[in-house]
Short mmCIF file of N, CA and C in Angstrom, two decimals:
data_model
loop_
_atom_site.label_atom_id
_atom_site.label_comp_id
_atom_site.label_asym_id
_atom_site.label_seq_id
_atom_site.Cartn_x
_atom_site.Cartn_y
_atom_site.Cartn_z
N MET A 13 155.11 39.32 24.44
CA MET A 13 154.36 38.41 24.85
C MET A 13 153.56 38.78 25.91
N ALA A 14 152.28 38.34 25.24
CA ALA A 14 151.13 38.30 26.43
C ALA A 14 151.03 37.30 27.65
N GLU A 15 150.87 37.80 28.40
CA GLU A 15 150.83 37.15 29.86
C GLU A 15 149.21 36.43 29.91
N GLU A 16 149.09 35.20 30.13
CA GLU A 16 147.88 34.74 30.60
C GLU A 16 147.38 34.88 31.76
N GLU A 17 146.14 35.57 31.96
CA GLU A 17 145.76 35.45 33.29
C GLU A 17 145.43 34.40 34.46
N PRO A 18 145.63 34.78 35.35
CA PRO A 18 145.27 33.39 35.91
C PRO A 18 143.82 33.05 36.72
N PRO A 19 143.55 31.59 36.32
CA PRO A 19 141.71 31.78 36.44
C PRO A 19 141.46 32.64 37.38
N SER A 20 140.02 32.61 37.34
CA SER A 20 139.17 33.48 39.23
C SER A 20 139.40 32.70 39.70
N VAL A 21 138.92 32.60 41.03
CA VAL A 21 138.88 31.91 42.11
C VAL A 21 136.99 31.67 41.95
N SER A 22 136.47 32.47 41.42
CA SER A 22 135.02 32.08 41.17
C SER A 22 134.82 31.12 40.11
N ARG A 23 135.49 31.36 38.82
CA ARG A 23 135.45 30.23 38.00
C ARG A 23 135.92 28.54 38.53
N ASP A 24 137.22 29.17 39.33
CA ASP A 24 137.68 27.34 39.81
C ASP A 24 136.40 26.96 40.65
N LEU A 25 136.10 27.93 41.51
CA LEU A 25 135.18 27.34 42.48
C LEU A 25 133.67 26.61 41.88
N GLN A 26 133.19 27.34 41.03
CA GLN A 26 132.17 26.73 39.83
C GLN A 26 132.73 25.39 39.35
N GLU A 27 133.45 25.57 38.71
CA GLU A 27 134.08 24.28 38.11
C GLU A 27 134.36 22.79 38.94
N LEU A 28 134.79 23.16 40.69
CA LEU A 28 134.72 22.51 41.36
C LEU A 28 133.49 21.73 42.13
N GLN A 29 132.60 23.19 41.85
CA GLN A 29 130.91 22.40 42.39
C GLN A 29 130.48 21.97 41.54
N ARG A 30 130.47 21.72 39.82
CA ARG A 30 130.29 21.13 39.06
C ARG A 30 130.69 19.95 38.97
N LYS A 31 132.12 19.62 39.08
CA LYS A 31 132.55 18.00 39.46
C LYS A 31 131.98 17.34 40.81
N LEU A 32 131.98 18.32 42.03
CA LEU A 32 131.54 17.78 42.85
C LEU A 32 130.22 17.43 42.71
N GLY A 33 129.20 17.51 41.88
CA GLY A 33 127.61 17.85 41.76
C GLY A 33 127.99 16.33 40.82
N LEU A 34 128.56 16.55 39.88
CA LEU A 34 128.55 15.16 38.70
C LEU A 34 129.04 14.00 39.84
N LEU A 35 129.71 13.93 40.73
CA LEU A 35 130.39 12.69 41.49
C LEU A 35 129.20 12.39 42.28
N LEU A 36 128.88 13.28 43.21
CA LEU A 36 127.59 13.10 43.89
C LEU A 36 126.21 12.26 43.08
N GLU A 37 125.87 13.07 42.03
CA GLU A 37 124.90 12.51 41.04
C GLU A 37 125.17 11.01 40.44
N SER A 38 126.19 10.83 40.18
CA SER A 38 126.74 9.45 39.88
C SER A 38 126.93 8.41 41.16
N PHE A 39 126.76 8.93 42.02
CA PHE A 39 126.92 8.24 43.69
C PHE A 39 126.01 8.08 43.59
N GLN A 40 124.32 8.90 43.94
CA GLN A 40 123.18 8.65 44.10
C GLN A 40 122.51 8.06 42.98
N ASN A 41 123.04 7.84 42.00
CA ASN A 41 122.16 6.89 40.61
C ASN A 41 122.79 5.25 40.78
N ASN A 42 123.63 4.93 41.70
CA ASN A 42 124.27 3.90 41.52
C ASN A 42 122.84 2.76 42.30
N SER A 43 123.04 1.85 41.68
CA SER A 43 121.57 1.19 41.52
C SER A 43 121.67 0.57 43.58
N LYS A 44 122.95 0.44 43.65
CA LYS A 44 123.09 -0.41 44.98
C LYS A 44 122.52 0.84 46.17
N VAL A 45 123.12 1.71 45.83
CA VAL A 45 122.97 2.73 46.90
C VAL A 45 121.26 2.88 46.77
N VAL A 46 120.65 3.41 45.95
CA VAL A 46 119.28 3.37 45.60
C VAL A 46 118.76 2.93 46.32
N ALA A 47 118.99 1.43 46.05
CA ALA A 47 118.17 -0.02 47.46
C ALA A 47 118.11 0.42 48.65
N PHE A 48 119.67 0.49 48.99
CA PHE A 48 119.94 1.36 50.41
C PHE A 48 119.51 1.93 50.77
N MET A 49 119.18 3.10 50.18
CA MET A 49 118.47 4.67 50.56
C MET A 49 116.72 4.14 50.77
N LYS A 50 116.18 2.76 50.27
CA LYS A 50 115.03 2.74 50.28
C LYS A 50 114.60 2.09 51.19
N SER A 51 115.76 0.90 51.71
CA SER A 51 115.62 0.40 52.90
C SER A 51 115.05 1.09 54.39
N PRO A 52 114.60 0.07 54.97
CA PRO A 52 113.84 0.92 56.40
C PRO A 52 115.88 1.96 57.56
N VAL A 53 116.56 1.48 56.95
CA VAL A 53 117.82 1.48 57.62
C VAL A 53 118.46 3.37 56.62
N GLY A 54 118.30 2.61 55.52
CA GLY A 54 118.55 4.24 54.69
C GLY A 54 117.41 5.62 55.13
N ARG A 55 116.56 4.59 55.40
CA ARG A 55 115.50 6.02 55.59
C ARG A 55 115.16 6.32 56.75
N PHE A 56 116.20 5.89 57.97
CA PHE A 56 116.39 6.36 59.26
C PHE A 56 117.80 7.20 59.08
N LEU A 57 118.48 7.04 58.41
CA LEU A 57 120.19 7.63 58.35
C LEU A 57 119.60 8.41 57.29
N ASP A 58 118.58 8.62 56.45
CA ASP A 58 118.51 9.67 55.76
C ASP A 58 117.59 11.02 56.67
N ARG A 59 116.67 10.44 57.74
CA ARG A 59 116.27 11.46 58.55
C ARG A 59 116.94 11.91 59.91
N HIS A 60 117.95 11.20 60.16
CA HIS A 60 118.58 11.64 61.10
C HIS A 60 120.50 11.62 60.41
N PRO A 61 120.82 12.67 59.97
CA PRO A 61 121.99 13.32 59.54
C PRO A 61 123.16 13.49 60.77
N PHE A 62 122.32 14.40 61.62
CA PHE A 62 123.65 14.75 62.94
C PHE A 62 123.68 13.17 63.42
N LEU A 63 122.29 12.27 63.90
CA LEU A 63 122.95 10.71 63.97
C LEU A 63 124.11 10.13 63.80
N VAL A 64 124.13 10.12 62.60
CA VAL A 64 124.89 9.60 61.57
C VAL A 64 126.34 10.57 61.44
N LEU A 65 126.23 11.33 61.12
CA LEU A 65 127.59 12.05 61.70
C LEU A 65 128.53 11.88 63.22
N THR A 66 127.49 11.81 64.28
CA THR A 66 128.12 11.62 65.40
C THR A 66 128.65 9.97 65.54
N VAL A 67 127.45 9.47 64.88
CA VAL A 67 128.49 7.88 65.28
C VAL A 67 129.55 7.41 64.48
N LEU A 68 129.48 7.92 63.07
CA LEU A 68 130.65 7.78 61.87
C LEU A 68 131.65 8.42 62.92
N MET A 69 132.05 9.64 63.38
CA MET A 69 133.18 10.18 63.79
C MET A 69 133.42 9.10 65.18
N PHE A 70 132.50 8.94 65.95
CA PHE A 70 132.59 8.04 66.88
C PHE A 70 133.55 6.84 66.90
N VAL A 71 132.95 5.69 65.95
CA VAL A 71 133.75 4.88 65.24
C VAL A 71 135.00 4.73 64.65
N THR A 72 135.17 6.26 63.88
CA THR A 72 136.62 6.74 63.97
C THR A 72 137.42 6.71 64.76
N MET A 73 136.87 6.93 65.55
CA MET A 73 138.02 7.60 66.38
C MET A 73 138.12 6.79 67.71
N SER A 74 137.55 5.88 67.84
CA SER A 74 137.55 4.88 68.72
C SER A 74 138.24 3.47 68.10
N ALA A 75 138.18 3.55 67.13
CA ALA A 75 139.10 2.54 66.48
C ALA A 75 140.66 1.97 66.78
N ILE A 76 141.35 2.64 67.23
CA ILE A 76 142.71 2.51 67.79
C ILE A 76 142.67 2.69 69.32
N PRO A 77 141.75 2.86 70.15
CA PRO A 77 141.60 2.43 71.61
C PRO A 77 141.25 1.29 71.73
N VAL A 78 140.12 0.83 70.93
CA VAL A 78 139.82 -0.71 70.83
C VAL A 78 140.78 -1.15 70.17
N GLY A 79 141.43 -1.20 69.37
CA GLY A 79 142.64 -2.12 68.59
C GLY A 79 143.40 -1.99 69.83
N PHE A 80 143.71 -1.40 70.57
CA PHE A 80 144.96 -1.36 71.44
C PHE A 80 144.50 -2.57 72.54
N PHE A 81 143.37 -2.37 72.72
CA PHE A 81 142.53 -3.42 74.00
C PHE A 81 142.91 -4.69 73.56
N LEU A 82 142.31 -4.55 72.46
CA LEU A 82 142.14 -5.92 71.36
C LEU A 82 143.93 -6.56 71.64
N LEU A 83 144.43 -5.78 71.26
CA LEU A 83 145.94 -6.29 71.23
C LEU A 83 146.56 -6.51 72.72
N ILE A 84 145.89 -5.67 73.66
CA ILE A 84 146.57 -6.64 75.14
C ILE A 84 145.88 -7.53 75.45
N VAL A 85 144.77 -7.27 74.90
CA VAL A 85 143.94 -8.90 75.70
C VAL A 85 144.49 -10.01 74.98
N VAL A 86 144.84 -10.09 73.95
CA VAL A 86 145.59 -11.26 73.18
C VAL A 86 146.87 -11.41 73.27
N LEU A 87 147.79 -10.44 73.69
CA LEU A 87 149.05 -10.60 74.14
C LEU A 87 148.95 -11.35 76.03
N THR A 88 148.22 -10.10 76.13
CA THR A 88 148.26 -11.10 77.68
C THR A 88 147.13 -12.57 77.92
N SER A 89 146.75 -12.98 77.05
CA SER A 89 146.13 -14.23 77.18
C SER A 89 147.33 -15.19 76.47
N LEU A 90 148.06 -15.05 75.63
CA LEU A 90 149.83 -15.60 75.07
C LEU A 90 150.35 -15.72 76.39
N GLY A 91 150.90 -14.73 77.00
CA GLY A 91 151.18 -14.60 78.05
C GLY A 91 150.88 -15.91 78.70
N ALA A 92 149.91 -15.87 79.59
CA ALA A 92 149.32 -16.22 79.95
C ALA A 92 149.51 -18.10 79.88
N LEU A 93 148.94 -18.05 78.62
CA LEU A 93 149.02 -19.29 78.08
C LEU A 93 150.63 -20.08 78.28
N MET A 94 151.63 -19.19 77.49
CA MET A 94 152.99 -19.36 77.73
C MET A 94 153.25 -19.58 78.91
N GLY A 95 152.59 -19.46 80.36
CA GLY A 95 153.20 -19.21 81.51
C GLY A 95 152.64 -20.29 82.37
N ALA A 96 151.51 -20.68 81.78
CA ALA A 96 150.59 -21.97 82.10
C ALA A 96 151.43 -23.16 81.70
N ILE A 97 152.05 -23.31 79.77
CA ILE A 97 152.78 -24.22 79.85
C ILE A 97 154.14 -24.65 80.28
N LEU A 98 154.97 -23.31 80.59
CA LEU A 98 155.98 -23.44 80.41
C LEU A 98 156.64 -23.29 82.24
N LEU A 99 155.47 -22.74 83.40
CA LEU A 99 155.79 -22.63 84.56
C LEU A 99 154.71 -23.38 85.65
N GLU A 100 153.58 -23.63 84.71
CA GLU A 100 152.51 -23.99 85.72
C GLU A 100 152.22 -23.38 86.44
N GLY A 101 151.98 -21.80 86.54
CA GLY A 101 151.43 -21.24 87.61
C GLY A 101 150.15 -20.23 87.28
N THR A 102 149.75 -19.43 88.50
CA THR A 102 148.72 -19.09 88.72
C THR A 102 148.23 -18.05 87.58
N HIS A 103 146.96 -17.86 87.09
CA HIS A 103 146.49 -17.08 85.70
C HIS A 103 146.04 -15.77 86.58
N SER A 104 146.09 -15.40 87.58
CA SER A 104 145.47 -13.97 88.64
C SER A 104 145.80 -12.67 88.24
N THR A 105 147.03 -12.71 87.31
CA THR A 105 147.39 -11.41 87.12
C THR A 105 146.77 -11.12 85.59
N GLN A 106 146.86 -12.53 84.29
CA GLN A 106 145.52 -12.09 83.26
C GLN A 106 144.03 -11.54 83.95
N GLY A 107 143.43 -11.93 84.71
CA GLY A 107 142.24 -10.94 84.53
C GLY A 107 142.18 -9.41 85.30
N LEU A 108 143.45 -9.47 86.31
CA LEU A 108 143.92 -8.09 86.76
C LEU A 108 143.86 -7.10 85.64
N VAL A 109 144.49 -7.53 84.61
CA VAL A 109 145.46 -6.73 83.62
C VAL A 109 144.50 -6.69 82.82
N ILE A 110 143.43 -7.53 82.69
CA ILE A 110 142.13 -7.53 81.47
C ILE A 110 141.22 -6.57 82.17
N SER A 111 140.76 -6.71 83.38
CA SER A 111 139.82 -5.50 84.11
C SER A 111 140.34 -3.90 84.33
N VAL A 112 141.95 -4.17 84.04
CA VAL A 112 141.85 -3.07 84.32
C VAL A 112 142.21 -2.06 83.09
N CYS A 113 142.81 -2.88 81.90
CA CYS A 113 142.63 -2.34 80.45
C CYS A 113 141.25 -1.87 80.06
N GLY A 114 140.20 -2.89 80.61
CA GLY A 114 139.01 -2.61 80.14
C GLY A 114 138.12 -1.68 81.04
N LEU A 115 138.49 -1.42 81.72
CA LEU A 115 137.76 -0.30 82.66
C LEU A 115 138.50 1.08 82.21
N SER A 116 140.01 0.89 81.77
CA SER A 116 140.53 2.15 80.77
C SER A 116 139.99 2.56 79.86
N LEU A 117 139.34 1.12 78.94
CA LEU A 117 139.42 1.42 77.32
C LEU A 117 137.25 2.14 77.68
N LEU A 118 137.03 2.00 78.98
CA LEU A 118 135.05 2.13 79.00
C LEU A 118 135.55 3.60 79.57
N CYS A 119 136.67 4.24 79.95
CA CYS A 119 136.33 5.73 80.23
C CYS A 119 136.99 6.24 78.91
N ILE A 120 138.14 5.94 78.54
CA ILE A 120 138.58 6.28 77.49
C ILE A 120 137.03 6.67 75.93
N LEU A 121 136.52 5.52 75.91
CA LEU A 121 135.03 5.82 74.68
C LEU A 121 134.15 6.35 75.27
N CYS A 122 134.10 6.83 76.61
CA CYS A 122 132.79 7.58 76.95
C CYS A 122 133.26 9.19 76.97
N GLY A 123 135.17 9.40 76.63
CA GLY A 123 135.37 10.86 76.60
C GLY A 123 135.24 10.74 75.25
N LEU A 124 135.57 9.88 74.36
CA LEU A 124 135.27 9.83 72.91
C LEU A 124 133.94 10.25 72.34
N GLY A 125 133.20 9.67 72.90
CA GLY A 125 131.62 10.24 72.80
C GLY A 125 131.28 11.19 73.33
N PHE A 126 131.63 11.99 74.05
CA PHE A 126 131.67 13.64 73.74
C PHE A 126 132.20 13.99 72.98
N VAL A 127 133.42 13.74 72.82
CA VAL A 127 134.15 14.53 71.99
C VAL A 127 133.23 14.26 70.36
N SER A 128 133.09 12.76 70.18
CA SER A 128 132.65 13.13 68.69
C SER A 128 131.19 13.82 68.41
N LEU A 129 130.50 13.96 69.85
CA LEU A 129 129.19 14.48 69.76
C LEU A 129 129.69 16.42 69.38
N ALA A 130 130.29 16.83 70.25
CA ALA A 130 130.91 18.06 70.16
C ALA A 130 131.79 17.97 68.73
N LEU A 131 132.58 17.40 68.23
CA LEU A 131 133.16 17.82 66.70
C LEU A 131 131.90 17.55 65.77
N SER A 132 130.94 16.57 65.35
CA SER A 132 129.98 16.88 64.75
C SER A 132 129.11 17.84 64.80
N GLY A 133 128.41 18.78 66.19
CA GLY A 133 127.78 19.52 66.30
C GLY A 133 128.93 20.71 65.09
N ILE A 134 129.67 21.02 65.60
CA ILE A 134 130.80 21.41 65.00
C ILE A 134 131.17 21.92 63.65
N THR A 135 131.24 20.56 63.20
CA THR A 135 131.02 20.20 61.90
C THR A 135 129.90 20.83 61.09
N MET A 136 128.95 20.22 61.88
CA MET A 136 127.42 20.78 61.44
C MET A 136 127.37 22.25 61.05
N MET A 137 127.46 22.98 62.34
CA MET A 137 127.33 24.48 62.26
C MET A 137 128.31 24.92 61.29
N SER A 138 129.65 24.32 60.85
CA SER A 138 130.61 24.64 60.08
C SER A 138 129.63 24.87 58.38
N TYR A 139 129.38 23.52 58.14
CA TYR A 139 129.06 23.36 57.26
C TYR A 139 127.97 24.39 56.51
N VAL A 140 126.70 24.45 57.36
CA VAL A 140 125.77 25.69 57.78
C VAL A 140 126.38 27.00 56.89
N VAL A 141 127.07 27.25 58.09
CA VAL A 141 127.32 28.47 57.62
C VAL A 141 128.46 28.68 56.44
N VAL A 142 129.62 28.08 55.92
CA VAL A 142 130.23 28.04 54.72
C VAL A 142 129.32 28.06 53.71
N SER A 143 128.07 27.11 53.80
CA SER A 143 127.25 26.86 52.30
C SER A 143 126.54 28.26 52.26
N CYS A 144 126.18 28.90 53.72
CA CYS A 144 125.16 30.15 53.55
C CYS A 144 125.92 30.92 52.76
N LEU A 145 127.16 31.08 53.71
CA LEU A 145 128.77 32.33 52.67
C LEU A 145 128.59 32.34 51.03
N MET A 146 128.87 30.70 50.88
CA MET A 146 129.43 30.07 49.83
C MET A 146 127.57 30.82 48.65
N SER A 147 126.88 30.27 48.78
CA SER A 147 125.23 30.80 48.20
C SER A 147 125.33 32.38 47.91
N TYR A 148 125.41 32.80 49.06
CA TYR A 148 125.68 34.41 49.15
C TYR A 148 126.05 35.22 48.28
N TRP A 149 127.91 34.63 48.42
CA TRP A 149 128.88 35.41 47.77
C TRP A 149 128.68 34.56 46.27
N PHE A 150 128.37 33.82 45.84
CA PHE A 150 128.28 32.94 44.58
C PHE A 150 127.04 33.06 43.92
N SER A 151 125.90 33.90 44.41
CA SER A 151 124.43 33.56 43.83
C SER A 151 124.57 34.22 42.90
N PRO A 152 124.07 34.02 41.45
CA PRO A 152 123.59 35.27 40.41
C PRO A 152 123.21 36.09 40.86
N ARG A 153 123.01 37.54 40.93
CA ARG A 153 122.25 38.63 41.42
C ARG A 153 121.64 39.21 40.06
N PRO A 154 120.91 39.57 39.72
CA PRO A 154 120.72 40.66 38.29
C PRO A 154 121.18 42.18 38.77
N PRO A 155 121.87 42.96 38.02
CA PRO A 155 122.67 44.00 38.31
C PRO A 155 121.13 45.15 38.77
N THR A 156 119.79 44.61 37.97
CA THR A 156 118.53 45.89 38.21
C THR A 156 118.22 45.55 39.68
N GLN A 157 118.33 44.44 40.16
CA GLN A 157 118.08 43.94 41.68
C GLN A 157 118.87 44.77 42.20
N GLN A 158 119.83 44.72 41.69
CA GLN A 158 120.95 46.00 42.89
C GLN A 158 120.96 47.13 42.94
N HIS A 159 120.13 47.90 41.48
CA HIS A 159 120.37 49.10 41.56
C HIS A 159 118.94 49.28 42.53
N ALA A 160 118.14 48.43 41.90
CA ALA A 160 116.61 48.67 42.86
C ALA A 160 116.86 49.01 44.57
N ASN A 161 117.60 48.09 45.16
CA ASN A 161 117.83 48.60 46.30
C ASN A 161 118.21 49.71 46.66
N ILE A 162 119.48 50.18 45.85
CA ILE A 162 120.15 51.31 45.86
C ILE A 162 119.01 52.07 45.93
N ASP A 163 118.55 52.28 45.03
CA ASP A 163 117.64 53.76 44.21
C ASP A 163 116.07 53.20 45.47
N SER A 164 116.04 52.44 46.08
CA SER A 164 114.70 52.31 47.34
C SER A 164 115.39 52.71 48.73
N GLN A 165 116.55 52.84 48.71
CA GLN A 165 117.32 53.15 49.71
C GLN A 165 117.41 54.49 49.75
N LEU A 166 117.80 55.13 48.75
CA LEU A 166 118.05 56.28 48.99
C LEU A 166 116.93 57.41 48.48
N ALA A 167 115.75 56.61 47.87
CA ALA A 167 114.32 57.08 48.38
C ALA A 167 113.37 57.30 49.67
N MET A 168 114.05 56.51 50.27
CA MET A 168 113.81 56.20 51.94
C MET A 168 114.55 57.77 52.41
N LYS A 169 115.97 57.46 52.14
CA LYS A 169 116.38 58.93 52.66
C LYS A 169 115.95 60.24 52.24
N PHE A 170 115.66 60.21 51.34
CA PHE A 170 115.46 61.26 50.73
C PHE A 170 113.84 61.73 51.39
N THR A 171 112.85 60.57 51.44
CA THR A 171 111.82 61.09 51.66
C THR A 171 111.69 61.49 53.47
N GLU A 172 112.74 61.06 54.44
CA GLU A 172 113.06 60.92 55.52
C GLU A 172 113.67 62.51 56.04
N SER A 173 113.94 63.15 55.26
CA SER A 173 115.01 64.47 54.91
C SER A 173 113.92 65.73 54.85
N GLU A 174 113.27 65.13 54.23
CA GLU A 174 111.99 65.67 53.44
C GLU A 174 111.04 66.12 54.62
N LYS A 175 110.61 64.86 55.54
CA LYS A 175 109.72 65.13 56.64
C LYS A 175 110.78 65.89 57.90
N LEU A 176 112.10 65.82 57.89
CA LEU A 176 112.50 66.42 58.64
C LEU A 176 112.46 68.04 58.43
N GLY A 177 112.43 68.32 57.03
CA GLY A 177 112.54 69.84 56.91
C GLY A 177 113.98 70.42 56.31
N LEU A 178 114.38 69.26 55.68
CA LEU A 178 116.21 69.37 55.52
C LEU A 178 116.42 70.19 54.05
#
């Protein structure tokens, strides 16, 4: 029984690249995307991809701390409201808790800003390096070009050895 050879990595990567290209093409040809990219905001975002990536990472990473802060504010407000209704006490602790949480949120968001800037820089550099390597490894090179390079290197070595008298 003849065994089937596993598909080569190169063929799989080319198929994946073709599918991703079709997906991107269908996304870019969408009428809403075209209308957005023609708007001033779309043109600005197209000219500043690093800024867009940094803001996107910042918003993604800051969603959890902001959500916790809003949850604490709501719970503190409800607790103060219940305390006012049941005990008719003072509300000084509510202001203290919200102030401390607000300062904590500010510190966390500043740290996340620096982290998102670093991560977007690393992501952009990784993208450039990987795309250069992929295009170098999988670019179609005609065999004559490879042989011409080897022949020219051998010819240079031969002329150098003649000059030295070897």
